PDB file of C-alpha atoms in Angstrom:
ATOM      1  CA  MET A   1      80.489  11.411 -27.385  1.00 74.00           C
ATOM      2  CA  MET A   2      82.178  12.785 -24.271  1.00 82.00           C
ATOM      3  CA  ASN A   3      85.172  10.476 -24.799  1.00 88.00           C
ATOM      4  CA  GLY A   4      83.298   7.354 -23.691  1.00 90.00           C
ATOM      5  CA  ALA A   5      81.946   8.838 -20.458  1.00 93.00           C
ATOM      6  CA  ILE A   6      78.362   7.996 -21.401  1.00 93.00           C
ATOM      7  CA  GLN A   7      79.231   4.350 -22.051  1.00 94.00           C
ATOM      8  CA  GLU A   8      81.114   4.268 -18.761  1.00 95.00           C
ATOM      9  CA  ARG A   9      78.027   5.490 -16.887  1.00 96.00           C
ATOM     10  CA  VAL A  10      75.756   3.031 -18.739  1.00 96.00           C
ATOM     11  CA  ASP A  11      78.110   0.151 -17.873  1.00 96.00           C
ATOM     12  CA  TYR A  12      78.173   1.242 -14.227  1.00 97.00           C
ATOM     13  CA  GLU A  13      74.365   1.417 -13.954  1.00 97.00           C
ATOM     14  CA  LEU A  14      73.939  -1.890 -15.822  1.00 97.00           C
ATOM     15  CA  ALA A  15      76.295  -3.552 -13.337  1.00 97.00           C
ATOM     16  CA  ARG A  16      74.157  -2.184 -10.473  1.00 97.00           C
ATOM     17  CA  ILE A  17      71.018  -3.549 -12.139  1.00 97.00           C
ATOM     18  CA  MET A  18      72.540  -7.009 -12.681  1.00 97.00           C
ATOM     19  CA  LYS A  19      73.763  -7.124  -9.072  1.00 97.00           C
ATOM     20  CA  ASN A  20      70.278  -6.130  -7.870  1.00 97.00           C
ATOM     21  CA  CYS A  21      68.696  -8.841 -10.058  1.00 96.00           C
ATOM     22  CA  LYS A  22      70.943 -11.493  -8.485  1.00 97.00           C
ATOM     23  CA  ASP A  23      70.172 -10.331  -4.921  1.00 96.00           C
ATOM     24  CA  LEU A  24      67.837 -12.876  -3.276  1.00 95.00           C
ATOM     25  CA  ASN A  25      66.626 -10.171  -0.883  1.00 95.00           C
ATOM     26  CA  THR A  26      64.848  -8.330  -3.727  1.00 95.00           C
ATOM     27  CA  ASP A  27      61.574  -9.153  -5.459  1.00 94.00           C
ATOM     28  CA  HIS A  28      62.263 -10.983  -8.713  1.00 94.00           C
ATOM     29  CA  LYS A  29      58.954  -9.773 -10.189  1.00 95.00           C
ATOM     30  CA  LYS A  30      59.845  -6.068  -9.992  1.00 96.00           C
ATOM     31  CA  ALA A  31      61.280  -4.535 -13.141  1.00 97.00           C
ATOM     32  CA  ARG A  32      64.548  -2.648 -13.026  1.00 97.00           C
ATOM     33  CA  THR A  33      64.975   0.289 -15.406  1.00 97.00           C
ATOM     34  CA  LEU A  34      67.837   2.169 -17.005  1.00 97.00           C
ATOM     35  CA  THR A  35      67.132   5.723 -18.143  1.00 97.00           C
ATOM     36  CA  ILE A  36      69.400   7.785 -20.362  1.00 96.00           C
ATOM     37  CA  GLU A  37      68.268  11.400 -20.610  1.00 96.00           C
ATOM     38  CA  LEU A  38      69.887  13.815 -23.030  1.00 95.00           C
ATOM     39  CA  SER A  39      69.114  17.534 -22.683  1.00 96.00           C
ATOM     40  CA  PHE A  40      70.152  20.068 -25.314  1.00 96.00           C
ATOM     41  CA  LYS A  41      70.193  23.805 -24.635  1.00 97.00           C
ATOM     42  CA  PRO A  42      71.237  26.090 -27.502  1.00 96.00           C
ATOM     43  CA  THR A  43      72.968  29.391 -26.914  1.00 95.00           C
ATOM     44  CA  GLU A  44      71.213  32.625 -27.885  1.00 95.00           C
ATOM     45  CA  ALA A  45      73.404  32.927 -30.983  1.00 95.00           C
ATOM     46  CA  ARG A  46      72.466  29.357 -31.916  1.00 95.00           C
ATOM     47  CA  ASP A  47      76.057  28.534 -32.729  1.00 95.00           C
ATOM     48  CA  SER A  48      76.539  25.906 -30.003  1.00 96.00           C
ATOM     49  CA  LEU A  49      74.645  23.663 -27.606  1.00 95.00           C
ATOM     50  CA  ALA A  50      75.080  22.780 -23.977  1.00 95.00           C
ATOM     51  CA  VAL A  51      74.505  19.042 -23.613  1.00 94.00           C
ATOM     52  CA  LYS A  52      73.589  17.387 -20.336  1.00 95.00           C
ATOM     53  CA  ILE A  53      73.452  13.600 -20.116  1.00 95.00           C
ATOM     54  CA  ASP A  54      71.920  11.857 -17.138  1.00 96.00           C
ATOM     55  CA  VAL A  55      72.199   8.081 -16.776  1.00 96.00           C
ATOM     56  CA  LYS A  56      70.300   6.551 -13.874  1.00 96.00           C
ATOM     57  CA  SER A  57      68.829   3.245 -12.832  1.00 97.00           C
ATOM     58  CA  LYS A  58      65.832   2.291 -10.756  1.00 97.00           C
ATOM     59  CA  LEU A  59      66.395  -0.830  -8.697  1.00 96.00           C
ATOM     60  CA  ALA A  60      64.065  -3.143  -6.813  1.00 96.00           C
ATOM     61  CA  SER A  61      64.069  -2.423  -3.106  1.00 95.00           C
ATOM     62  CA  VAL A  62      65.028  -4.996  -0.509  1.00 93.00           C
ATOM     63  CA  LYS A  63      62.079  -7.090   0.657  1.00 92.00           C
ATOM     64  CA  ALA A  64      60.697  -6.499   4.131  1.00 90.00           C
ATOM     65  CA  LEU A  65      61.294  -9.181   6.755  1.00 86.00           C
ATOM     66  CA  ASP A  66      58.404 -10.801   8.602  1.00 86.00           C
ATOM     67  CA  SER A  67      58.442 -12.466  11.989  1.00 84.00           C
ATOM     68  CA  THR A  68      56.053 -13.394  14.780  1.00 86.00           C
ATOM     69  CA  LEU A  69      56.429 -12.183  18.346  1.00 85.00           C
ATOM     70  CA  LEU A  70      54.818 -13.909  21.301  1.00 83.00           C
ATOM     71  CA  LEU A  71      53.555 -11.536  23.983  1.00 86.00           C
ATOM     72  CA  GLY A  72      53.938 -12.519  27.621  1.00 84.00           C
ATOM     73  CA  GLY A  73      54.654 -11.157  31.039  1.00 81.00           C
ATOM     74  CA  THR A  74      52.172  -9.111  33.013  1.00 82.00           C
ATOM     75  CA  GLU A  75      50.178  -5.997  32.272  1.00 80.00           C
ATOM     76  CA  THR A  76      52.696  -3.864  34.136  1.00 82.00           C
ATOM     77  CA  GLU A  77      55.810  -5.765  32.984  1.00 82.00           C
ATOM     78  CA  PRO A  78      55.169  -7.065  29.461  1.00 85.00           C
ATOM     79  CA  ASN A  79      57.796  -8.942  27.477  1.00 85.00           C
ATOM     80  CA  VAL A  80      58.061 -10.380  23.994  1.00 86.00           C
ATOM     81  CA  MET A  81      59.807 -13.383  22.523  1.00 81.00           C
ATOM     82  CA  GLU A  82      60.337 -14.230  18.870  1.00 81.00           C
ATOM     83  CA  TYR A  83      58.414 -17.314  17.747  1.00 81.00           C
ATOM     84  CA  VAL A  84      60.724 -20.195  16.783  1.00 76.00           C
ATOM     85  CA  PRO A  85      59.551 -23.120  14.633  1.00 72.00           C
ATOM     86  CA  GLN A  86      60.706 -25.861  17.028  1.00 72.00           C
ATOM     87  CA  VAL A  87      61.091 -26.499  20.722  1.00 72.00           C
ATOM     88  CA  PRO A  88      64.384 -24.995  21.948  1.00 74.00           C
ATOM     89  CA  GLY A  89      67.058 -27.705  22.145  1.00 76.00           C
ATOM     90  CA  GLN A  90      65.300 -29.919  19.600  1.00 79.00           C
ATOM     91  CA  ARG A  91      67.355 -31.127  16.637  1.00 79.00           C
ATOM     92  CA  THR A  92      66.265 -30.524  13.044  1.00 77.00           C
ATOM     93  CA  PHE A  93      66.571 -33.044  10.190  1.00 81.00           C
ATOM     94  CA  SER A  94      69.692 -31.214   9.051  1.00 82.00           C
ATOM     95  CA  GLY A  95      71.327 -31.807  12.451  1.00 82.00           C
ATOM     96  CA  THR A  96      71.192 -28.255  13.784  1.00 83.00           C
ATOM     97  CA  GLU A  97      69.739 -27.457  17.179  1.00 82.00           C
ATOM     98  CA  GLN A  98      67.011 -24.864  17.798  1.00 75.00           C
ATOM     99  CA  GLU A  99      68.440 -22.071  19.939  1.00 78.00           C
ATOM    100  CA  GLU A 100      66.641 -20.663  22.947  1.00 78.00           C
ATOM    101  CA  PRO A 101      64.717 -17.529  21.866  1.00 76.00           C
ATOM    102  CA  LYS A 102      65.648 -14.266  23.544  1.00 78.00           C
ATOM    103  CA  ILE A 103      63.058 -12.703  25.845  1.00 79.00           C
ATOM    104  CA  ILE A 104      62.870  -8.917  25.634  1.00 79.00           C
ATOM    105  CA  SER A 105      61.436  -7.051  28.630  1.00 78.00           C
ATOM    106  CA  LEU A 106      59.569  -3.918  27.625  1.00 76.00           C
ATOM    107  CA  ALA A 107      59.676  -0.671  29.582  1.00 69.00           C
ATOM    108  CA  GLN A 108      56.612   0.049  31.640  1.00 57.00           C
ATOM    109  CA  ALA A 109      54.127   2.228  29.746  1.00 50.00           C
ATOM    110  CA  GLN A 110      52.949   5.243  31.718  1.00 51.00           C
TER     111      GLN A 110
END
């Protein structure tokens, strides 16, 4: 039907689903769905039909990222710094060195 256009759309959406399933930033527990909707609308004379085919997928969304911010500074000039798991400059077992966290000064609240 439709010279293979339906199969082409199904293949396209299936590829999107498979790519989403392989993405480590998505939740593996969430189901992905593929919906094929066929709508038929006959003419008044009932001698032909208008056919509409909709192929769509529902993917798992990207997981939110979590972090911890340390609050410092003063009441009038607060700043934040992202929590890092080790002391800056300390080496990990894998041989990498913990970078110095960036301190972000916040604008004074009025």
